[in-house]
Each structure stands twice: as C-alpha cells, then as structure tokens.
XYZ file of C-alpha atoms in Angstrom:
539
model
C -23.275 -4.722 10.249
C -24.735 -4.152 6.802
C -23.965 -7.597 5.660
C -24.591 -10.943 7.428
C -21.176 -12.325 6.433
C -18.837 -11.680 9.329
C -15.368 -10.200 9.277
C -14.121 -13.409 10.953
C -15.389 -15.514 8.138
C -13.721 -13.315 5.503
C -10.457 -13.364 7.550
C -10.449 -17.131 7.712
C -11.452 -17.519 4.102
C -8.703 -15.187 2.884
C -6.074 -16.945 5.060
C -7.208 -20.304 3.620
C -6.956 -18.967 0.176
C -3.341 -18.023 0.804
C -2.526 -21.667 1.218
C -3.219 -22.114 -2.484
C -1.039 -19.155 -3.571
C 2.291 -20.627 -4.218
C 5.445 -18.533 -4.013
C 5.961 -16.721 -7.271
C 9.571 -17.813 -7.757
C 10.549 -16.969 -11.313
C 14.086 -16.665 -12.532
C 14.246 -15.320 -16.043
C 17.341 -15.033 -18.111
C 17.060 -13.478 -21.540
C 19.164 -14.897 -24.379
C 21.958 -12.848 -25.798
C 21.495 -11.577 -29.378
C 24.114 -11.561 -32.116
C 23.100 -8.457 -33.991
C 25.954 -5.917 -34.140
C 26.053 -2.716 -36.154
C 29.233 -0.772 -36.724
C 28.091 2.416 -35.023
C 24.899 1.805 -33.056
C 24.758 -1.489 -31.216
C 22.962 -2.548 -28.134
C 23.693 -4.243 -24.814
C 21.092 -5.655 -22.492
C 21.606 -6.667 -18.888
C 20.639 -10.183 -17.830
C 17.607 -9.659 -15.574
C 16.608 -11.849 -12.685
C 13.341 -11.605 -10.849
C 12.700 -13.713 -7.762
C 9.582 -13.273 -5.709
C 8.790 -15.494 -2.751
C 6.294 -15.538 -0.038
C 5.730 -18.013 2.819
C 2.582 -17.920 4.896
C 1.692 -19.921 7.974
C -1.985 -20.214 8.786
C -2.640 -20.567 12.495
C -4.569 -23.587 13.639
C -7.745 -23.389 15.650
C -7.676 -25.677 18.719
C -9.775 -26.184 21.824
C -8.306 -27.482 25.014
C -10.152 -28.146 28.332
C -8.555 -27.000 31.557
C -9.329 -26.838 35.206
C -12.050 -25.130 37.226
C -12.996 -21.509 37.054
C -16.236 -19.474 37.242
C -15.669 -17.647 33.947
C -14.458 -18.396 30.457
C -11.211 -16.971 29.053
C -10.428 -16.870 25.419
C -7.150 -15.965 23.741
C -6.971 -14.790 20.148
C -3.451 -14.940 18.696
C -1.694 -14.446 15.344
C 0.857 -16.854 13.858
C 2.456 -15.609 10.727
C 5.680 -15.926 8.779
C 6.005 -13.743 5.677
C 8.660 -12.938 3.236
C 7.872 -10.453 0.465
C 9.966 -9.178 -2.385
C 9.086 -6.109 -4.355
C 9.441 -6.454 -8.061
C 12.668 -4.869 -9.259
C 12.721 -2.633 -12.309
C 14.692 -4.350 -15.062
C 16.960 -2.225 -17.122
C 18.730 -2.512 -20.463
C 21.760 -0.648 -21.588
C 22.393 0.771 -24.999
C 26.084 0.837 -25.614
C 28.432 1.479 -28.485
C 30.717 -1.387 -27.554
C 28.559 -4.518 -27.075
C 25.558 -6.183 -28.531
C 22.204 -7.717 -27.554
C 18.787 -7.464 -29.071
C 16.935 -5.032 -26.811
C 13.599 -6.549 -27.836
C 14.463 -9.395 -25.489
C 14.917 -7.128 -22.428
C 11.559 -5.644 -21.427
C 10.495 -5.112 -17.859
C 8.611 -8.092 -16.766
C 4.969 -7.215 -16.153
C 2.725 -8.477 -13.427
C 0.582 -10.488 -15.849
C 3.464 -12.626 -16.916
C 4.040 -14.011 -13.438
C 0.649 -14.134 -11.878
C -1.882 -16.820 -12.725
C -5.163 -16.229 -11.041
C -6.029 -18.970 -8.559
C -9.670 -19.567 -7.778
C -10.290 -21.436 -4.575
C -13.121 -22.360 -2.422
C -11.739 -22.079 1.124
C -13.252 -24.241 3.868
C -15.808 -22.589 6.092
C -14.251 -21.307 9.295
C -15.629 -22.977 12.407
C -15.021 -21.010 15.612
C -16.565 -22.428 18.753
C -17.907 -19.883 21.205
C -16.781 -20.170 24.758
C -18.680 -22.824 26.838
C -20.291 -21.253 29.904
C -19.929 -24.157 32.289
C -18.927 -23.027 35.732
C -16.428 -25.840 36.022
C -14.511 -25.532 32.750
C -12.294 -23.007 30.976
C -12.128 -23.107 27.206
C -9.188 -21.764 25.238
C -9.751 -20.944 21.563
C -6.837 -20.026 19.400
C -7.823 -18.115 16.216
C -6.306 -15.765 13.718
C -6.310 -11.994 13.875
C -4.320 -11.541 10.793
C -2.258 -8.587 9.555
C -3.872 -6.368 7.027
C -1.830 -7.920 4.300
C -3.871 -11.144 4.774
C -7.309 -9.803 5.510
C -10.193 -8.071 3.787
C -10.502 -4.339 4.054
C -14.237 -3.357 4.111
C -15.311 -0.095 2.599
C -18.547 1.573 1.554
C -19.807 4.055 -0.950
C -22.702 5.144 1.288
C -21.817 8.850 1.062
C -18.470 10.557 1.239
C -16.233 10.322 4.331
C -17.011 13.916 5.154
C -20.756 13.250 5.058
C -20.257 10.142 7.183
C -18.129 11.970 9.735
C -20.868 14.475 10.306
C -23.062 11.723 11.618
C -20.567 10.252 14.022
C -20.870 11.259 17.668
C -17.786 12.752 19.309
C -18.840 11.704 22.776
C -16.359 8.868 23.001
C -13.273 10.983 22.422
C -9.728 10.509 23.604
C -8.212 13.668 25.005
C -4.731 14.879 24.122
C -2.629 13.579 26.939
C 0.464 15.202 28.373
C 2.625 12.274 27.216
C 2.449 13.239 23.597
C -0.350 11.119 22.073
C -1.628 13.911 19.981
C -3.865 12.021 17.571
C -7.394 12.104 19.041
C -10.532 10.183 18.263
C -12.699 13.293 18.111
C -14.120 14.577 14.868
C -14.142 18.211 13.773
C -10.446 18.862 14.016
C -8.807 21.000 11.356
C -5.487 20.260 9.656
C -3.163 23.123 10.272
C -1.566 22.365 6.886
C -4.598 22.366 4.608
C -7.368 23.899 6.736
C -9.535 20.780 6.011
C -11.213 18.472 8.439
C -8.898 15.801 9.647
C -10.281 12.326 8.808
C -10.365 10.655 12.188
C -11.447 7.159 11.240
C -10.500 4.637 8.498
C -12.923 4.461 5.623
C -14.234 1.037 6.761
C -15.405 2.505 10.054
C -18.384 4.042 8.294
C -19.559 0.646 7.155
C -20.362 -0.330 10.805
C -23.740 -0.196 12.450
C -24.198 1.918 15.570
C -23.591 -1.057 17.892
C -20.205 -1.798 16.411
C -19.289 1.910 16.152
C -19.815 2.355 19.826
C -17.652 -0.737 20.600
C -15.046 0.342 18.108
C -14.810 3.852 19.633
C -14.511 2.443 23.154
C -11.733 0.085 22.176
C -9.792 2.704 20.129
C -10.160 5.312 22.886
C -8.622 2.823 25.423
C -5.795 1.897 23.072
C -4.909 5.500 22.326
C -4.529 5.950 26.100
C -2.622 2.644 26.342
C -5.079 1.197 28.874
C -4.439 -2.424 29.739
C -8.016 -3.481 30.271
C -11.411 -2.580 28.842
C -14.550 -3.589 30.844
C -18.060 -3.950 29.641
C -21.308 -3.721 31.590
C -24.052 -6.276 31.398
C -26.211 -3.758 29.549
C -23.698 -3.431 26.722
C -24.234 -7.109 25.830
C -20.943 -7.460 23.892
C -20.660 -10.837 22.231
C -17.551 -12.775 21.279
C -18.218 -12.273 17.580
C -18.722 -8.504 18.025
C -15.477 -8.206 19.915
C -13.611 -10.386 17.425
C -14.956 -8.569 14.351
C -14.327 -5.133 15.815
C -10.815 -5.868 16.993
C -9.926 -7.401 13.667
C -11.107 -4.233 11.862
C -9.115 -2.058 14.298
C -5.996 -4.098 13.994
C -6.169 -3.975 10.195
C -7.189 -0.379 9.582
C -6.292 1.823 12.532
C -2.847 2.637 11.238
C -2.260 5.199 14.050
C -2.345 2.227 16.513
C 0.922 0.859 15.285
C 1.739 -0.476 18.787
C -1.222 -2.817 19.412
C -0.745 -6.574 19.499
C -2.572 -9.139 17.363
C -3.267 -10.983 20.625
C -6.233 -10.222 22.878
C -7.423 -11.965 26.042
C -11.002 -11.523 27.310
C -13.300 -13.015 29.833
C -17.007 -13.800 29.669
C -19.802 -13.831 32.216
C -20.557 -17.561 32.907
C -24.260 -16.794 33.388
C -24.974 -14.696 30.227
C -22.081 -15.515 27.935
C -21.410 -11.801 27.292
C -17.906 -10.374 27.388
C -16.954 -8.909 30.772
C -13.526 -7.562 30.042
C -10.761 -7.545 27.543
C -7.052 -7.289 28.256
C -5.264 -5.066 25.707
C -1.801 -6.161 24.668
C 0.937 -4.005 23.155
C 3.937 -5.056 21.082
C 6.122 -2.322 22.773
C 6.692 -1.361 26.265
C 3.843 1.089 27.202
C 6.441 3.513 28.615
C 8.074 3.719 25.239
C 4.963 4.236 23.114
C 4.512 7.973 23.848
C 8.090 8.703 22.657
C 7.558 6.482 19.626
C 4.377 8.330 18.831
C 6.259 11.615 19.183
C 8.689 10.287 16.561
C 5.797 9.460 14.235
C 4.288 12.926 14.876
C 7.623 14.611 14.115
C 8.077 12.598 10.881
C 4.494 13.321 9.721
C 4.818 17.005 10.580
C 7.940 17.251 8.538
C 6.181 15.832 5.507
C 2.914 17.764 6.050
C 4.787 21.059 6.489
C 5.933 20.727 2.857
C 2.348 21.432 1.792
C 1.917 24.997 0.422
C -1.282 26.998 -0.082
C -1.316 26.684 -3.799
C -1.203 22.927 -3.802
C -4.232 21.050 -5.034
C -5.193 17.388 -4.197
C -2.916 16.081 -6.886
C 0.019 18.027 -5.595
C -0.425 16.852 -2.033
C -1.001 13.255 -2.980
C 2.170 13.293 -5.228
C 4.073 14.886 -2.371
C 3.166 11.957 -0.042
C 3.752 9.356 -2.830
C 7.189 10.726 -3.697
C 8.427 11.317 -0.182
C 7.588 7.809 1.075
C 9.145 6.209 -2.024
C 12.358 8.272 -1.758
C 12.810 7.964 1.960
C 11.730 4.452 2.757
C 13.470 1.270 1.727
C 11.442 -1.781 0.797
C 12.966 -4.430 3.114
C 11.426 -7.749 4.237
C 13.935 -7.822 7.080
C 12.801 -4.570 8.621
C 11.832 -4.555 12.294
C 8.342 -3.113 11.898
C 7.574 -3.622 8.204
C 3.732 -3.226 8.336
C 3.435 -0.068 10.433
C 3.638 3.695 10.054
C 6.453 3.607 12.588
C 8.550 1.324 10.416
C 7.820 3.416 7.298
C 8.018 7.030 8.605
C 10.564 6.626 11.469
C 12.724 3.595 10.820
C 12.248 4.121 6.983
C 12.128 0.365 6.248
C 8.891 -1.344 5.367
C 6.797 -3.587 3.104
C 3.640 -2.825 1.088
C 1.415 -2.674 4.210
C 3.636 -0.033 5.718
C 3.691 1.965 2.485
C -0.029 1.817 2.156
C -0.881 2.558 5.749
C 1.519 5.540 5.917
C 0.021 6.988 2.724
C -3.426 6.718 4.145
C -2.268 8.087 7.523
C -0.751 11.198 5.853
C -3.824 11.703 3.680
C -6.079 11.488 6.725
C -4.066 14.199 8.488
C -4.314 16.391 5.366
C -8.062 15.829 5.072
C -7.880 13.743 1.852
C -10.023 10.623 1.622
C -8.096 7.418 1.031
C -8.435 3.708 1.814
C -6.518 0.489 1.569
C -7.069 -2.058 -1.199
C -6.144 -5.702 -1.083
C -5.377 -8.056 -3.928
C -2.754 -10.077 -5.615
C 0.263 -8.793 -7.609
C 2.589 -11.790 -7.792
C 1.528 -12.420 -4.186
C -0.901 -10.988 -1.689
C -0.488 -7.170 -1.955
C -1.823 -3.916 -0.613
C -2.144 -0.509 -2.205
C -4.494 2.478 -2.000
C -7.443 4.275 -3.513
C -7.358 8.025 -3.061
C -9.784 10.863 -3.735
C -8.481 13.758 -5.734
C -11.030 16.551 -6.225
C -14.258 14.613 -6.757
C -12.920 11.412 -8.260
C -11.161 8.272 -6.961
C -7.962 6.787 -8.285
C -5.811 3.718 -7.518
C -2.270 4.510 -6.398
C 0.437 1.933 -5.561
C 3.573 3.252 -3.783
C 5.251 -0.083 -3.526
C 5.200 -0.813 -7.221
C 6.260 2.760 -7.994
C 9.420 2.312 -5.929
C 12.206 1.641 -8.449
C 15.656 0.173 -8.282
C 17.722 2.701 -6.366
C 21.025 1.442 -7.749
C 20.508 2.985 -11.201
C 18.219 5.885 -10.237
C 18.584 6.982 -6.567
C 16.397 10.096 -6.997
C 13.858 8.501 -9.291
C 10.171 7.725 -8.657
C 8.044 5.701 -10.974
C 4.463 6.771 -11.808
C 3.234 3.607 -13.552
C 0.639 3.110 -10.822
C -0.250 6.739 -10.033
C -3.890 7.499 -10.703
C -5.140 4.274 -12.343
C -8.825 3.541 -12.875
C -10.586 0.350 -11.753
C -10.565 -0.882 -15.341
C -6.887 -0.348 -15.708
C -5.839 -1.846 -12.331
C -7.814 -5.001 -13.013
C -5.861 -5.530 -16.201
C -2.698 -5.526 -14.123
C -3.670 -7.531 -10.965
C -6.307 -9.315 -9.150
C -8.446 -7.145 -6.840
C -10.142 -8.765 -3.927
C -13.922 -8.756 -3.740
C -15.436 -7.196 -0.604
C -18.619 -7.429 1.322
C -18.906 -3.734 1.034
C -18.655 -1.769 -2.178
C -15.394 0.095 -2.719
C -15.738 3.577 -4.216
C -15.518 3.370 -7.967
C -12.152 4.623 -9.173
C -13.089 6.161 -12.546
C -11.036 9.449 -12.387
C -8.895 10.180 -15.363
C -7.686 13.782 -14.963
C -4.919 13.047 -12.458
C -3.443 9.918 -14.093
C 0.179 10.983 -13.819
C 1.247 10.723 -17.474
C -1.895 12.277 -18.866
C -1.937 15.101 -16.308
C 1.624 15.978 -17.239
C 1.188 15.619 -20.962
C 3.652 12.673 -21.212
C 1.562 10.337 -23.406
C 2.968 9.520 -26.825
C 0.573 8.546 -29.650
C 3.349 7.823 -32.146
C 7.059 7.325 -32.516
C 7.474 10.947 -33.406
C 5.623 12.089 -30.305
C 7.771 9.791 -28.158
C 10.959 11.212 -29.561
C 9.772 14.743 -29.055
C 8.724 14.022 -25.402
C 11.978 12.219 -24.587
C 14.078 15.036 -26.088
C 12.191 17.799 -24.198
C 12.109 15.832 -20.921
C 15.800 15.015 -21.207
C 16.684 18.672 -21.539
C 14.503 19.533 -18.648
C 15.957 16.736 -16.501
C 19.444 17.991 -17.367
C 18.708 21.337 -15.677
C 18.734 19.657 -12.279
C 20.640 16.475 -13.147
C 17.551 14.405 -12.667
C 18.225 10.809 -13.522
C 14.969 9.667 -15.160
C 12.943 10.536 -18.259
C 9.665 8.599 -18.452
C 6.734 8.572 -20.840
C 3.555 6.466 -21.452
C 2.663 4.974 -24.805
C -1.002 5.406 -25.754
C -1.613 1.795 -26.645
C 0.135 -1.532 -27.229
C 0.860 -0.785 -30.929
C 2.463 2.505 -30.110
C 4.538 0.833 -27.397
C 5.792 -1.847 -29.802
C 6.657 0.803 -32.448
C 8.348 3.136 -29.943
C 10.471 0.454 -28.282
C 11.300 -1.108 -31.581
C 12.747 2.107 -32.882
C 14.314 3.609 -29.735
C 15.933 0.397 -28.564
C 16.913 -1.013 -31.948
C 20.239 -1.030 -33.682
C 19.864 1.850 -35.992
C 21.102 5.457 -35.906
C 17.534 6.401 -35.176
C 17.619 4.858 -31.675
C 17.828 6.597 -28.286
C 21.602 6.987 -28.481
C 21.194 8.930 -31.655
C 18.267 10.887 -30.318
C 20.062 11.990 -27.121
C 23.309 12.530 -28.915
C 21.589 15.050 -31.135
C 20.466 17.186 -28.186
C 23.335 16.589 -25.802
C 25.103 19.890 -26.570
C 21.927 21.851 -25.783
C 21.695 20.362 -22.250
C 22.630 22.460 -19.251
C 24.503 19.452 -17.867
C 25.925 17.104 -20.446
C 24.761 13.544 -20.127
C 26.574 10.406 -21.314
C 25.454 9.031 -24.719
C 27.936 6.235 -24.953
C 25.960 3.911 -22.580
C 22.313 4.608 -21.904
C 20.216 2.515 -19.498
C 16.548 2.119 -20.259
C 13.464 0.323 -19.071
C 10.326 -0.593 -20.953
C 7.258 -2.159 -19.373
C 4.834 -3.799 -21.733
C 2.192 -4.203 -19.114
C 2.066 -0.557 -18.158
C 3.258 0.654 -21.576
C 5.853 2.899 -20.027
C 9.212 3.781 -21.303
C 12.043 5.153 -19.090
C 15.528 6.497 -19.942
C 18.103 6.711 -17.095
C 20.532 9.556 -17.610
C 24.172 9.621 -16.419
C 25.946 12.966 -16.365
C 29.552 13.659 -17.426
C 29.885 16.960 -15.512
C-alpha cells in the first residue's frame, strides 16, 4: 500500500467514532403567526424532522479451543442501523389562512449537525497463534461501506490507471448469466467508452494487493466457495483482511457476498492457506439475481442517446434512481445495487453504489465519498468532461407526497468548497480527486440562478409556464448569495400582493395547463439557497 496506516485501523477507528455520534433526533415545530391581510395571506405547515441512527460496534474477542494443526479465524460483522433521509419541508400560501412564512424554511444540514471530534482508541487485533495444539478465534469487524473509509487516489485518471492493470486474472462470462467480467478493455455498447472495471480505490493498491484483490474478486464473480493460496504467495492475515474489507466496501457488483469470511493458516509459516467465501444468498439464486440487475441496468443505460454529453448521462442516472427508488430503512437489501435497481428500496449506500455502478458501465469515472450529514452518510464524486463534482442522490430525493415526479438538484454538481459548507467530509489516507468543476452545477448550467428579486420573479414565471406544458410539479431556482435568498423569500413568501400568489396569478391564463393559485406550496432552503414552488393543476 502507499500508506503505512492499514485499512483495518481506519475501519476500527471509524467504527469507534460512530459511538460518539448520537442520534440526530430533532423535532421542530414552528410557531404560528398572527399576520393576516385581506387579500394575500399565508399558511405554513407544521414541519417535523426526526432523524435517528443506531449503531452497534462488534466486540473483538479471543477464545482458546481444542487441538488442531492449523489456525482458523472468523471475521464477522455485527450491525444495527436505522437511517432516515431528511424530508423536504414545505409551506403553503393560501388565501384563507395565515402564518408568517419566514418561520417555515427548509431545515438545513448545518442546523442539526454539530461536528464531533473524537480520538478513537487504537484497534488491537491479535494475529493467529501458530501453536500446533491450539485454535484461536478472532472476531473483528468488516463493516458496511456506510461505516468505513473509502480510499481513493489522484495518481492519474482511472483510464490511465486501467491501462497499467494486467488482464491476466480475468473472470470469463459464464453460461449462467454473470456478464460482468473482471477484464479491462471492454467497451460500453451504450457510449462506446471503456467500461471501468474496478472501483476507484483499486488503483491505490500496490501490485501485491492488486494480485490478491483480483484473485478474490475473480473467485467471487464465479461464486466459488473456497480460495486457496500457495506458500509462494505468502498471504498474511492483514493483507487478506485489508483486501476483503476494500472489496466488501467498494465492489458494488458483488452485492451477494457476505461480511463474514473464514480462513485457515499454515501452522509452520503463519501465512494464509485458504479462505472460505460466504454469500448472503443461495448460490443457485445469484445468477438469476444478477440477471435481474443486468436487465435493470440495461433498461437505464439504453436511455442514453448519441448526442448526450457527460452531464446528460449523469443527470439521467441521478433522476432515474431518485424517481424509481424509495428511501426505506426497512428495505430487505438497502445497501446494494440489487436493493436499489431491482427491489427499488434502499438507503444512501444503495443509492451511491448504484450510481457508481451505472457510471462504470457507461465509462464515466465516479467514486464514493463518506462523511456526516446529520449522521454517517455516503454520496458520490463524478467526473464530467475533465472536472470532478460532488453529487448526492439521497439528499436530492424529495418528499413524494407533494411532488411525485419531482427531483431536487440542490446537491448536483457541488464543489469541494461548497460541500464542506454543508457537511463534514471524512479525511482519507489517499487523496480524493479535487472537485472544483463549476460548469455542470445544475442551477448554473441551466441558467436558474437569481441575482435579485426581479431575476427570481422572471425565472419563476418562465419556469412555471414551461412546467405547465407537461404539468410538471416543480419550479426551482438558486439564489446567488445569502442576501439575495433573504430578499427573494421575504418578498415571494410575504403577505403582500407582490408575493408568489400574485406572481403566478398574473401568468396563469398564459399557461397551457392552468395551475391553482389559491393555495401554493413552496420550499426554501437557507443552507443551499434554493427556492422551490410546487404546482397543482386545475385541468
């Protein structure tokens, strides 16, 4: 590895830090206002946000047992997690009730997250004793990606790195439908680009770990139950642990592998002799499950057209996952591409892994980022043209009750500087590509940034008429800075005839489909400086 700090240490450190992150349970009720005007008054909904998360950190224990000539070690995961996505708060402008809309903003991340600095205890993991008369069992944590550090590197682009990777350890396409191979050099039939066959973090490994990684992944793609190692390979416990941890976290195509591994060591040398591979599904069912994933992915990728650029393809993946997957902590497979693309129920890990999976098949560089947004969270960095951007599908998934067809773009195309204003980003042993791109930030790219109240009104009017052509439910703009945001929300959601009811009432007759102006729901987010209007149609 390029750094002496091991993956195992980082995993244990991150898990320990989670013990200090209390559940972000915050219940907010905004006071009702008493201001009422005879014509234009306002009503706001009482908004409740409740986020909770429970984490159980597995213990490390050592227990002696009876005689054997080799040492067996079991690595298991113990985890309980409940995660709640932040809901988009909404306010309603009505001609029949009253509430000061200044008191009903969307609650931003910064209002509910207080950074917690901790110094986790150093992980102590005892290597297997090699006595011919004892067997040692070590229970440790191979955590899910939502609790472990993703390692990435800026040592060249993914395409440059792939050119240096040997394709000798490749998994053939088998007759049972496992059509995602380990080989490099494949072309996407949808974009004509090279398919990215490894996660970004793979390219941070030294040659020894790459060879071990390739051997394990090749076996898992073929659903082999055991991987054996020769004495010449000299695989240590730490190498196996580190490599399997990386595979479990980042190989999103291996949605069926278990967090539990069992392996045996040579009592004379201490090197690993074999590893049993466990799967969370019946092996006989995995090919058909993979076929379901392939079908779902093909359906999405087939929507790509020749004229699409990187932005268009990324937006396609972003919008499709958000519109077709439900954020649900009770889902059966919440952290996998199977849960997201097939069962269509997932959590942030499933959203992020599925996005990266689709990008890889389209030949677009992307990687997973870890940090804290109310609670431990996962999102993506993606490369569009020659620049990198942050993109968070989970936090762009709105409340479907008010806007079933809507997609938020508050977290589409953010820079490092902007994302760090909104949440804590984990530090890594390896340098993450700098996300400094600005061209494809959604609101700027689509000319939806208001620098004044007048510009905001003009944008909302034109976007409302455009939305009415297809009965789209949402109009959304970005305010250029905090002052503009305060001015815009103060006017649009105030109690004067100049507010959003008056604005939309003035253009309603021009709309292809007439929208209701008696009651208008809106959302304003002071953290992201975005303003959204939700349209209801009368026709």
